[in-house]
Short mmCIF file of C-alpha atoms in Angstrom, two decimals:
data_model
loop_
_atom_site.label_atom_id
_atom_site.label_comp_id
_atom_site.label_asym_id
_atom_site.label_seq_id
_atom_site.Cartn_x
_atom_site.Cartn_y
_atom_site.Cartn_z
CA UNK A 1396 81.36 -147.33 81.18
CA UNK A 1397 84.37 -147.36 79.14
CA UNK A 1398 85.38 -147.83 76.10
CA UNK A 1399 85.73 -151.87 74.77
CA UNK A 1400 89.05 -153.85 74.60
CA UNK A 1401 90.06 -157.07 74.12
CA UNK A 1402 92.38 -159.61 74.24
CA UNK A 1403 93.81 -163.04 72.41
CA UNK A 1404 95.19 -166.02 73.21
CA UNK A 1405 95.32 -169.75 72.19
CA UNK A 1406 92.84 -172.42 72.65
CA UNK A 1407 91.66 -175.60 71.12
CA UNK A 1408 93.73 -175.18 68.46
CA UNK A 1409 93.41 -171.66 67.22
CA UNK A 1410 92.92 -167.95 68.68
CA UNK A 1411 90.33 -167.27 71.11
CA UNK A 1412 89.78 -163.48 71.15
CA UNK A 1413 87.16 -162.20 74.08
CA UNK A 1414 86.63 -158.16 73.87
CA UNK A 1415 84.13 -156.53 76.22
CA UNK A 1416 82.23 -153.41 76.19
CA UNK A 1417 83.69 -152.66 80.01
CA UNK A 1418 87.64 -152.08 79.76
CA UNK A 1419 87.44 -153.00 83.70
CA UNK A 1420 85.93 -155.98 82.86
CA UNK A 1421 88.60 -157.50 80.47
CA UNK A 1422 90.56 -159.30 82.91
CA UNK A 1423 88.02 -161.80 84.49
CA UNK A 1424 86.38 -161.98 80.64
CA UNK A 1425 90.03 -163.59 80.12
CA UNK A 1426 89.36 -165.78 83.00
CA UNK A 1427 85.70 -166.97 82.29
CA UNK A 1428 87.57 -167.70 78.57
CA UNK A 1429 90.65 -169.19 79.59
CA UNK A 1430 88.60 -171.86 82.52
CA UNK A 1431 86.08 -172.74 79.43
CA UNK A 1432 88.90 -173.44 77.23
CA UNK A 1433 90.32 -175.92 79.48
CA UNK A 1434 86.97 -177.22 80.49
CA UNK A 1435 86.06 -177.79 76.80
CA UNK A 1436 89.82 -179.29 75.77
CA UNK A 1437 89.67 -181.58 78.97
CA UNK A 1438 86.48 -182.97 77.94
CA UNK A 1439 85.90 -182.96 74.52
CA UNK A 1440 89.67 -182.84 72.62
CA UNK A 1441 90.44 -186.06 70.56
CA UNK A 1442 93.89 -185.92 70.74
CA UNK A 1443 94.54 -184.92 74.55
CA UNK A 1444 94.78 -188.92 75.97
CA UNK A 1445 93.81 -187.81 79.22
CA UNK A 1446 91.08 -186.28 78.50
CA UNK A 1447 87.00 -187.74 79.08
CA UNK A 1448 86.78 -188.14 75.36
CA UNK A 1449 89.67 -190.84 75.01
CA UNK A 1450 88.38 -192.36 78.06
CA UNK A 1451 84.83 -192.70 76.46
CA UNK A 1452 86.62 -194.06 73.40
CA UNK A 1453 88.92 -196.44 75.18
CA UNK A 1454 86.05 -197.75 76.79
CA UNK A 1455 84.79 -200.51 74.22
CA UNK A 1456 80.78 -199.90 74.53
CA UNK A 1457 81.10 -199.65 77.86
CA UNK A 1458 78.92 -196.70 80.06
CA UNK A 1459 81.48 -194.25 81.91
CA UNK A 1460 80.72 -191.32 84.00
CA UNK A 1461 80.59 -187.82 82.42
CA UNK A 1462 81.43 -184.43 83.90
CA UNK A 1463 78.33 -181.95 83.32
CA UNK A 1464 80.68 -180.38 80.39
CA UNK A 1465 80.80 -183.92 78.41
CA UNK A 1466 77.02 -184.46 79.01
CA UNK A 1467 76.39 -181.00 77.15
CA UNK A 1468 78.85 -181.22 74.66
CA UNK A 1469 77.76 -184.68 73.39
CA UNK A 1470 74.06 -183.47 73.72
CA UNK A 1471 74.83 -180.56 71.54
CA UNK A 1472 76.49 -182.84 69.28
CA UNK A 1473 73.08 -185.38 68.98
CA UNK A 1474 70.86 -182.52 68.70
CA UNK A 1475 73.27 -181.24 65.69
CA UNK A 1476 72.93 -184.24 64.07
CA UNK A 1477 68.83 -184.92 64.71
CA UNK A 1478 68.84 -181.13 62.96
CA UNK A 1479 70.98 -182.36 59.70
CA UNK A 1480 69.48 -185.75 59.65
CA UNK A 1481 72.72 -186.99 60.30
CA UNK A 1482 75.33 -184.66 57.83
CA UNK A 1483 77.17 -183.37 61.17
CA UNK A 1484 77.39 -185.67 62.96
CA UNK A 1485 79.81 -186.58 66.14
CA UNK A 1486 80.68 -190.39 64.99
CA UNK A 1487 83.09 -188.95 62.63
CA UNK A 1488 86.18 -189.58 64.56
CA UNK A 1489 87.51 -192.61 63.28
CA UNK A 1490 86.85 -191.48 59.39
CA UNK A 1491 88.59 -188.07 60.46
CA UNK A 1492 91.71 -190.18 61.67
CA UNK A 1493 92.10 -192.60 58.97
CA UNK A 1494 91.96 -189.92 56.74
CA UNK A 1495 94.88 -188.42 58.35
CA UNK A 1496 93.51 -185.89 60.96
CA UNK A 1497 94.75 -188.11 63.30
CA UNK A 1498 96.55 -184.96 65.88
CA UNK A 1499 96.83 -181.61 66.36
CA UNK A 1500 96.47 -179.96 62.48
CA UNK A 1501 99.38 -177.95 63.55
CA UNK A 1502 101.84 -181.47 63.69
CA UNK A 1503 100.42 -182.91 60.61
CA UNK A 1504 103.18 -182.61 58.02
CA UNK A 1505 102.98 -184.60 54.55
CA UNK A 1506 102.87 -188.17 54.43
CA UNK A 1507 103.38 -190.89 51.48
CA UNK A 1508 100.84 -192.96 53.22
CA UNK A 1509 97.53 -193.06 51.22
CA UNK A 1510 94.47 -191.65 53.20
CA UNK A 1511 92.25 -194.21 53.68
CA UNK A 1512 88.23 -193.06 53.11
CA UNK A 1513 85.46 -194.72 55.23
CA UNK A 1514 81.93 -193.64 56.16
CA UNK A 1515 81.06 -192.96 59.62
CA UNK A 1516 78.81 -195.13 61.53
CA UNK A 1517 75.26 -193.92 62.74
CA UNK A 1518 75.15 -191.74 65.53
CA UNK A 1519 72.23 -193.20 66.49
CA UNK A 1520 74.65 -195.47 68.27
CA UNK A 1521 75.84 -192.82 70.84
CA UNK A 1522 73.75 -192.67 74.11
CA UNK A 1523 73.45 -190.22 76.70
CA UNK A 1524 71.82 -191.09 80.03
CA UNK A 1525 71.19 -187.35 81.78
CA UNK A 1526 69.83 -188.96 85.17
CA UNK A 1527 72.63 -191.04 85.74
CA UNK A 1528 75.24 -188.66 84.13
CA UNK A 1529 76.64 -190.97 81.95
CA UNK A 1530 77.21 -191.78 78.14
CA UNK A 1531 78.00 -194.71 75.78
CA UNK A 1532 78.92 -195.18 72.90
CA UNK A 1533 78.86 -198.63 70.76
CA UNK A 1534 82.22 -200.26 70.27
CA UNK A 1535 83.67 -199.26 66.81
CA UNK A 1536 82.27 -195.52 67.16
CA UNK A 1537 84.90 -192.50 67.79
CA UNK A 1538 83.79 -189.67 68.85
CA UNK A 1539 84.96 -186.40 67.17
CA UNK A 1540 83.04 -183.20 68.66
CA UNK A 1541 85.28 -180.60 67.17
CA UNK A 1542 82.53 -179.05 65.28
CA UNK A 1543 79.82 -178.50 68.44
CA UNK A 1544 82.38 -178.12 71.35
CA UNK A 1545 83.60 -175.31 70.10
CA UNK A 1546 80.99 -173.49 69.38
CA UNK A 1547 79.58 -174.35 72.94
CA UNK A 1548 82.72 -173.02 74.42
CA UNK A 1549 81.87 -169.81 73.00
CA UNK A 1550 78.33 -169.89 73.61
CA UNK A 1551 78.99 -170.12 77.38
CA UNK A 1552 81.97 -168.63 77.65
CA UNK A 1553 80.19 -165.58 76.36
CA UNK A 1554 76.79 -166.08 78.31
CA UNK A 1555 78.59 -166.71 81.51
CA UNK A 1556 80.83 -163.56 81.28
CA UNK A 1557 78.08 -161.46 80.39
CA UNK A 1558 76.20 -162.12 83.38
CA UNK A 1559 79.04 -162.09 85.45
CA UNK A 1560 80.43 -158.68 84.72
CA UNK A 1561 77.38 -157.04 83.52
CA UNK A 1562 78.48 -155.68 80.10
CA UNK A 1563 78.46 -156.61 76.28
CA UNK A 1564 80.70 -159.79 75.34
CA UNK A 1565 82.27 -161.21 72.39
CA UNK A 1566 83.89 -164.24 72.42
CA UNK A 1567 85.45 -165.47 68.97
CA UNK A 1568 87.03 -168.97 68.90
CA UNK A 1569 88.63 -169.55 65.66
CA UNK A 1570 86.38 -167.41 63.89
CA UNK A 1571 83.36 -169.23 65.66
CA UNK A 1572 81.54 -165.96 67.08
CA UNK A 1573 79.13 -165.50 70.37
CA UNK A 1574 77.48 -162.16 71.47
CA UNK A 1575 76.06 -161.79 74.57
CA UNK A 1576 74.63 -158.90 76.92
CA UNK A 1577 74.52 -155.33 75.30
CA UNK A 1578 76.12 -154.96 72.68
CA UNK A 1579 78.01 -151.27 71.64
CA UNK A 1580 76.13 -148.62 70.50
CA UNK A 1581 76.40 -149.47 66.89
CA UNK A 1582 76.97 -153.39 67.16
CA UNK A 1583 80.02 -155.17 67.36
CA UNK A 1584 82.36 -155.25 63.58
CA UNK A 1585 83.29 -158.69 62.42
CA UNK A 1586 84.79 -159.15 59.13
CA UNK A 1587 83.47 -162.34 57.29
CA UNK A 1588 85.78 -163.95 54.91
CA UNK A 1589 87.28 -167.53 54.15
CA UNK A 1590 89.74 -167.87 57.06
CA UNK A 1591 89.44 -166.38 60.11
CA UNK A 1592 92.95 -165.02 60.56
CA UNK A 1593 94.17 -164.28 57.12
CA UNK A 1594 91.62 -162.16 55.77
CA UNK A 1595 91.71 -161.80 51.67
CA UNK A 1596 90.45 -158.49 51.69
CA UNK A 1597 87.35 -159.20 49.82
CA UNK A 1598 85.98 -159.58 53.11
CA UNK A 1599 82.36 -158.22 54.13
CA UNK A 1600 81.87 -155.92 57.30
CA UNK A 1601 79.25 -156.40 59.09
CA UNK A 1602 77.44 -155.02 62.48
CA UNK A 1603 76.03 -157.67 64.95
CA UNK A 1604 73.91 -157.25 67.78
CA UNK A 1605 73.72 -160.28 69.39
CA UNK A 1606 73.52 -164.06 68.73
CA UNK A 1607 76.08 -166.50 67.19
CA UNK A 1608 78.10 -166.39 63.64
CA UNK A 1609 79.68 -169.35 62.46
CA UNK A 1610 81.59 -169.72 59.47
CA UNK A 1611 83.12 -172.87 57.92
CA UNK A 1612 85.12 -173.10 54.97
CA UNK A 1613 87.01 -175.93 53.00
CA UNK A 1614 89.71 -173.36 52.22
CA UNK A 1615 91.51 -174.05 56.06
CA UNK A 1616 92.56 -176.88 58.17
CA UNK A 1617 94.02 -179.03 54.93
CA UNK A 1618 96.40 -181.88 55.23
CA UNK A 1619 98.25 -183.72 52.32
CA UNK A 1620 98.33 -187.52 52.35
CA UNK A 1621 99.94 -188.99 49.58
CA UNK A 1622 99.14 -186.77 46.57
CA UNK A 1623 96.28 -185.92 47.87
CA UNK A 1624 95.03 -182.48 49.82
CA UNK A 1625 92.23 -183.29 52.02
CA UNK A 1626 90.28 -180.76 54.24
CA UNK A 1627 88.33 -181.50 57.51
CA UNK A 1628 84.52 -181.45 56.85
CA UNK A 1629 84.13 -184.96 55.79
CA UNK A 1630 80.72 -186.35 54.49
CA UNK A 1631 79.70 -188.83 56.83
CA UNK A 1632 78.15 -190.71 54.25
CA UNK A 1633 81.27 -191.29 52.26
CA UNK A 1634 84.44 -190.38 54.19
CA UNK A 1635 85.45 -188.13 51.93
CA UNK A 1636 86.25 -184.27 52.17
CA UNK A 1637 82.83 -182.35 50.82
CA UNK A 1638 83.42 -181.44 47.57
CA UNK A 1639 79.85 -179.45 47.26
CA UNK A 1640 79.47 -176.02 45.15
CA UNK A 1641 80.64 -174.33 48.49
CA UNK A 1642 83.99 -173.01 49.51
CA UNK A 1643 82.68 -170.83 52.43
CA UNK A 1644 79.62 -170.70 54.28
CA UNK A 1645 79.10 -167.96 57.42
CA UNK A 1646 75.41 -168.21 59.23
CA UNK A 1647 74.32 -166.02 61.91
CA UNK A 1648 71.50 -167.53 64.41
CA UNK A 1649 70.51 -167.09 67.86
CA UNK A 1650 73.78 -169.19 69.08
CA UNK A 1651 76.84 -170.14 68.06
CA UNK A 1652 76.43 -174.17 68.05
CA UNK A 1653 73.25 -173.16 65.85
CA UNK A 1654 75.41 -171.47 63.73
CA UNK A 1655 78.17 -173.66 63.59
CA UNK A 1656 75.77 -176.70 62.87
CA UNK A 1657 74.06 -175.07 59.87
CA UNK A 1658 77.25 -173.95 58.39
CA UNK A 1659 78.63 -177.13 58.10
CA UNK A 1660 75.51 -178.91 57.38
CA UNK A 1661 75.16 -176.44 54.59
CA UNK A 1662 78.98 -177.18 52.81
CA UNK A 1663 77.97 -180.84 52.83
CA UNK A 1664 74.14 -180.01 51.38
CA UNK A 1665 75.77 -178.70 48.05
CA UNK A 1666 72.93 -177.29 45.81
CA UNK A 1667 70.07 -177.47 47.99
CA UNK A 1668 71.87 -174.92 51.05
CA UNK A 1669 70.16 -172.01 50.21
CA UNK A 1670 66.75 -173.35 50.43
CA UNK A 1671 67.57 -175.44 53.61
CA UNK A 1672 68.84 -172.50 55.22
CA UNK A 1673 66.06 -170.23 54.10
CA UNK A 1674 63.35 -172.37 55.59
CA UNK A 1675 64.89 -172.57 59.02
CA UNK A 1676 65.43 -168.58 58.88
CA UNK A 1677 68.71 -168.62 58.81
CA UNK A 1678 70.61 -165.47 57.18
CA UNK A 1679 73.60 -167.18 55.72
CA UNK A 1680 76.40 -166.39 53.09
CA UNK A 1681 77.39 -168.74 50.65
CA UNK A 1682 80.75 -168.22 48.57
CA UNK A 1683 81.24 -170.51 45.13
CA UNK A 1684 84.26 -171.97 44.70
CA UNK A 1685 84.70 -169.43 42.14
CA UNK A 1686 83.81 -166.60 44.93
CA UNK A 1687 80.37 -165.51 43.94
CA UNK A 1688 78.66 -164.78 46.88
CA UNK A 1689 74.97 -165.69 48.23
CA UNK A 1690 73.33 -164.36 50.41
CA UNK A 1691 70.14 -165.77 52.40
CA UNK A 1692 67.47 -164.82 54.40
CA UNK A 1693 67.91 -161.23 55.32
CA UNK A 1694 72.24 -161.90 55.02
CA UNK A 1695 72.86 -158.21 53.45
CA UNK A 1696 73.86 -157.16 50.34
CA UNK A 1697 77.84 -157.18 49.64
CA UNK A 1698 78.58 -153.38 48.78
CA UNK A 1699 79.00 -152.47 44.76
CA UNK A 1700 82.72 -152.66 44.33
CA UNK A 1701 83.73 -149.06 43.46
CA UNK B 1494 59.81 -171.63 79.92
CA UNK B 1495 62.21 -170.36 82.71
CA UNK B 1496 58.68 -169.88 84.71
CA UNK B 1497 57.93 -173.69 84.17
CA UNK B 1498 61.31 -174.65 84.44
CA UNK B 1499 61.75 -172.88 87.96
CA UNK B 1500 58.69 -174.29 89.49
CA UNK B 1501 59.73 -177.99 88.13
CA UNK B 1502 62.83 -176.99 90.00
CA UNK B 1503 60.89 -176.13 93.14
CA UNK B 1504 58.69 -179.23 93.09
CA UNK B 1505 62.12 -181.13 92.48
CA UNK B 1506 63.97 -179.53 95.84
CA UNK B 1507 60.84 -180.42 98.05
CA UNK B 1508 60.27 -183.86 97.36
CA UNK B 1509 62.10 -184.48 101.08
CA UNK B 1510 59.33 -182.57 102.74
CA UNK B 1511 56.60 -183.70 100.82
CA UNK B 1512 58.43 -187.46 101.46
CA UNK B 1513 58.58 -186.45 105.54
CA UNK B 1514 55.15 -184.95 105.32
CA UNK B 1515 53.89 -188.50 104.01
CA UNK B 1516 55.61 -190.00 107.00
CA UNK B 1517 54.48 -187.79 109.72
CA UNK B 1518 50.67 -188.95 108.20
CA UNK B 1519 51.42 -191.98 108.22
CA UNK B 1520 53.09 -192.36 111.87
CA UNK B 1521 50.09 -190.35 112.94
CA UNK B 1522 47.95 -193.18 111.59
CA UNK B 1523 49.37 -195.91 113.22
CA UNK B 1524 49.45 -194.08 116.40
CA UNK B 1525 45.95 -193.27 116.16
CA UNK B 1526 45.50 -197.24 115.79
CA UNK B 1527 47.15 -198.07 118.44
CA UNK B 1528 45.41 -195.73 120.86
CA UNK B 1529 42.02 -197.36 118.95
CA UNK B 1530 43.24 -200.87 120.04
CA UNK B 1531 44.44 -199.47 123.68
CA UNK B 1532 40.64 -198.37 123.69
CA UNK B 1533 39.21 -201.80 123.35
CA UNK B 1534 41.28 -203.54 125.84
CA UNK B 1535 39.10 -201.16 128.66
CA UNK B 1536 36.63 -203.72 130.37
CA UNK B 1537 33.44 -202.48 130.25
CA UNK B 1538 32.51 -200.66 133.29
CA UNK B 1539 29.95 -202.92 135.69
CA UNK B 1540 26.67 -200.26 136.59
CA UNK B 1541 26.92 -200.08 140.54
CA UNK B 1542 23.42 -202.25 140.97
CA UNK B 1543 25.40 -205.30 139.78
CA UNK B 1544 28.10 -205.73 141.63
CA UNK B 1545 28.75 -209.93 141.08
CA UNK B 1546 28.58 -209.18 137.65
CA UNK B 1547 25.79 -210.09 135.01
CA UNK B 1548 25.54 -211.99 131.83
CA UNK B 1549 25.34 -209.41 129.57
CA UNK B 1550 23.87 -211.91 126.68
CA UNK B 1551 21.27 -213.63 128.86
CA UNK B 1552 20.86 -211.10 131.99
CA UNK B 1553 21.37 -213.94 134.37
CA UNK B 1554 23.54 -214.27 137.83
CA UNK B 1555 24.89 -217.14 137.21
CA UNK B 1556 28.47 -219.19 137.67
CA UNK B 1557 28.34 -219.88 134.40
CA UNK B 1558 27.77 -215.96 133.33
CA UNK B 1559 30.62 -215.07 135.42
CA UNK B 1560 32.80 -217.78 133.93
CA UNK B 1561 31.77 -216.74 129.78
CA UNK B 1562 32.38 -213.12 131.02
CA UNK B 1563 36.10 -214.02 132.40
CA UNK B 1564 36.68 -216.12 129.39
CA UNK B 1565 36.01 -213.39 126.66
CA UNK B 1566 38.21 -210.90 129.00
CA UNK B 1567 40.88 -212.90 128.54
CA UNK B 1568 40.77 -213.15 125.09
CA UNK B 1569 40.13 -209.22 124.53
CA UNK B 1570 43.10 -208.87 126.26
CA UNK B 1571 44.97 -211.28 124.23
CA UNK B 1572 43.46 -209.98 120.93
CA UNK B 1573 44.29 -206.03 122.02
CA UNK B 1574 48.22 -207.11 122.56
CA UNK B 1575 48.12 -208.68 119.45
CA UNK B 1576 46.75 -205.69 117.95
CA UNK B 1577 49.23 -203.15 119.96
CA UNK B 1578 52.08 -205.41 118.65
CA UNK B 1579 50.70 -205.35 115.35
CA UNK B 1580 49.94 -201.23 115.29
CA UNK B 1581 53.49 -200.51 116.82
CA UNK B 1582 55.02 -202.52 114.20
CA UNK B 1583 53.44 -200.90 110.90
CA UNK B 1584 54.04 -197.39 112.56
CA UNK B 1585 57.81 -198.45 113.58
CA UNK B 1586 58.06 -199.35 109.74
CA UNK B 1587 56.12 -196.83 108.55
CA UNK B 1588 58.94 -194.43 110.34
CA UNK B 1589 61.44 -195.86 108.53
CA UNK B 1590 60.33 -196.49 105.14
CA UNK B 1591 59.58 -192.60 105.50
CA UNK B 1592 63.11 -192.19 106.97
CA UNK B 1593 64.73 -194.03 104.51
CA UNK B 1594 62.91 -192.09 101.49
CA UNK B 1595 63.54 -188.77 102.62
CA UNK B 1596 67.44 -189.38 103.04
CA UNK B 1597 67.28 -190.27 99.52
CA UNK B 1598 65.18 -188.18 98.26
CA UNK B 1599 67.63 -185.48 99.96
CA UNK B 1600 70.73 -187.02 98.90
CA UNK B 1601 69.53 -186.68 94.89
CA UNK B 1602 69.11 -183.51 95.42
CA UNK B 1603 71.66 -182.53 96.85
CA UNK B 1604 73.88 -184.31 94.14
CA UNK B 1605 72.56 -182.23 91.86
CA UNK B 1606 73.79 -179.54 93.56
CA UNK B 1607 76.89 -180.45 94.21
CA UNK B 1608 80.25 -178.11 93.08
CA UNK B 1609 79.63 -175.36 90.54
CA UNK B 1610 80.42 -176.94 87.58
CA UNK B 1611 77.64 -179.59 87.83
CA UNK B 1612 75.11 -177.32 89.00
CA UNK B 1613 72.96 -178.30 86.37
CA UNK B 1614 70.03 -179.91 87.29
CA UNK B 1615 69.63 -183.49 86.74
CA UNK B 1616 67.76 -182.90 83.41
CA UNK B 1617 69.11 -180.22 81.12
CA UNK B 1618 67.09 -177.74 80.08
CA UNK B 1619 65.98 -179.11 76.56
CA UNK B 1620 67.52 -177.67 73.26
CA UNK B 1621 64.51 -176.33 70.84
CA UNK B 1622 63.89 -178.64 68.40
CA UNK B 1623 64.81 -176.75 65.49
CA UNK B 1624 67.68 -174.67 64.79
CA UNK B 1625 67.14 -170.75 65.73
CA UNK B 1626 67.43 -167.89 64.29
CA UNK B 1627 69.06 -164.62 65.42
CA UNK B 1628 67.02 -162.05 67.47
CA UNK B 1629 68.58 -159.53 64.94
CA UNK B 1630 69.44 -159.73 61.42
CA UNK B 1631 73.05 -158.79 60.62
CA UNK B 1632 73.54 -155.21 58.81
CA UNK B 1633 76.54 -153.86 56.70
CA UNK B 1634 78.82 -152.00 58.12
CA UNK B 1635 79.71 -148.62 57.38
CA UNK B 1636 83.06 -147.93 55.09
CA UNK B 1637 85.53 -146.91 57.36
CA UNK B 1638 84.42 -147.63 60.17
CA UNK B 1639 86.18 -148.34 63.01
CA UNK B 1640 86.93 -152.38 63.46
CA UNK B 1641 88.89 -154.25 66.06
CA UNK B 1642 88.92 -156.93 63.06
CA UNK B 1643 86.84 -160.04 64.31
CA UNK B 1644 86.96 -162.29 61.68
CA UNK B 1645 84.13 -165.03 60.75
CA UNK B 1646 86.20 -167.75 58.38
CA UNK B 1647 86.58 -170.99 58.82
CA UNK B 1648 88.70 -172.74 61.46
#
């Protein structure tokens, strides 16, 4: 076997890195990444109007037909919002776009007009029928499954490629981390800090066998409307950007749509995070605004500064 | 799980044959009717000493025995076609209700089955109820060491 490598590239909206314990193996990892990228972004991208998600919106409470990729990714999204009793939830959409995260964050530039804060309907209102491959959605929902999808493109992106090519995966989409098949000899070294790509330097190193990371953080994807500087994990129950005791949140757990579901459900807990996340087992680190750090079940120590 | 969910894939993919083995019991009954109505359309064999025929209710030669005895011929034979008709019929539809459940019975399945992306069965594989933990706790890493610099922040 030789020694790892990777590779980026662009996807959903942000780098997609997939390294591999098997050099040899790097260029169909790129493939298995690249086809789930465009799998997931067909299916599940809000602003792509040709994809199965603007179809299912367009539709006006009416059933339509779902690829198996849809079915999953809206499944995810329930079960992620049966987990956080509704705090991420995928009938965000519409209080996402009023607010202003109405395209691609890259083509969002400043606008005079107000943002405009609504709650989300219940997601109780979404419906997915497995046997007859469909789903539905009440008229007045939008769907926005950012949060899940991408996760789950890791997830099997990773899975997929590892029993493919027989070696150790990592797939990172926008800092949203999967690990599958065995790993290197000492673990694979992800830095955890605020933002993915522009690390402070106070981040923490750590070693990960296997399992998902996620990490979300108010600190990225921002947009200004009017004078105001909103961010994109809304509270469902308010329409409004969380404005908790959290900045950053990272959680490891045995995938990444776990982990991507608790870190966001625990920005939008506020005080009570650490105990929700400690009762579910969930090794988490939790960053103040004013960057004290957390950590939770069995997270490790951050080293004594020198 | 994957034990469970493998057989409940098995007993899934052989619905058809359990459907045509249903069928094949059933046609096998109806046939066996028929050949049970063919039976009682036999006349009953006359014993060589009696060769006008006896009444086989009073033991009497008489024209009136002979005429009862033609009479209820006649209507065996009516009642057996009746019966024929009748025992052809359910097995004919017996056939083809089996026919008919097996094609669909082989055409769900096979939908299921269908290009790779929707090889998923027709029921995914349920999420666990609660959210899991890692197999493996994460560990600090060693100063220095060597990184290709993953980074965990938000996206």
């Amino acid at each position: 076997m030789s020694a790892p490598a990777f590779a980026s590239l662009r996807g959903l909206g942000t780098t997609a890195t997939i390294a591999v314990t098997d050099a040899a193996a790097l260029s169909e990892a790129i493939d298995v990444l690249e086809r789930w990228l465009e799998e997931i972004d067909a299916s599940c991208s809000r602003f792509r109007p040709d994809s199965e998600l603007s179809a299912l919106s367009a539709a006006a409470g009416a059933e339509i037909e779902a690829s198996e990729t849809l079915l999953a990714a809206v499944e995810a999204a329930l079960r992620a919002a049966r987990l956080t009793d509704g705090l991420v939830t995928p009938a965000v959409g519409r209080s996402l776009r009023l607010a202003g995260y109405d395209r691609d964050l890259a083509s969002i530039g400043p606008s005079a007009r107000p943002a405009r804060l609504v709650p989300a309907p219940g997601w109780r209102g979404i419906a997915v029928d497995r046997r007859r491959r469909t789903v539905r959605v009440q008229p007045g929902v939008e769907l926005d499954l950012g949060a899940t999808a991408k996760a789950l493109a890791a997830d099997r992106a990773a899975t997929e490629a590892a029993e493919t090519l027989g070696c150790g995966v990592l797939v990172s989409l926008g800092g949203d981390i999967r690990i599958a098949g065995p790993a290197p000899l000492a673990g694979w070294r992800v830095d955890v800090d605020d933002a993915h790509d522009a690390l402070t330097g106070r981040a923490q190193a750590l070693l990960l066998q296997t399992g998902g990371l996620a990490t979300s953080s108010t600190t990225t994807r921002r947009w200004r409307r009017d004078s105001r500087e909103l961010h994109h994990i809304l509270d469902p129950r308010t329409g409004a950007p969380a404005a908790g005791p959290w900045r950053t949140v990272a959680v490891a757990a045995a995938t990444c749509v776990d982990a991507n579901t608790a870190s966001t459900a625990a920005i939008l807990l506020g005080e009570r995070a650490p105990a929700w996340l400690a009762e579910r087992n969930l090794p988490a680190r939790l960053v103040r605004r004013d960057g004290f750090v957390i950590p939770v079940a069995g997270w490790p120590e951050e080293p004594k500064a020198a | 799980m994957e034990r469970a969910l493998s057989m409940a894939l098995v007993v899934a993919d052989s619905r058809p044959l359990v459907v045509g083995a249903l069928g094949l019991v059933a046609a096998a009954a109806g046939a066996v009717a028929i050949l049970a109505a063919r039976g009682g359309e036999r006349e009953p064999e006359r014993p060589p000493s009696d060769p006008v025929g006896r009444d086989s209710f009073s033991g009497r030669d008489t024209i009136y025995g002979r005429a009862s005895s033609s009479a209820r011929s006649a209507m065996r034979r009516r009642l057996s076609r009746v019966t024929w008709l009748v025992g052809i019929g359910a097995g004919a539809v017996t056939v083809l209700i089996a026919a008919l459940l097996a094609t669909t019975a082989g055409s769900t399945s096979q939908g299921a089955t269908s290009s790779p992306v929707e090889q998923a069965p027709s029921e995914a594989v349920p999420e666990p109820d609660e959210l899991q933990p890692p197999s493996s706790l994460p560990e600090s890493a060693p100063d220095g060491g060597s990184s290709f610099g993953f980074g965990s922040g938000g996206s």
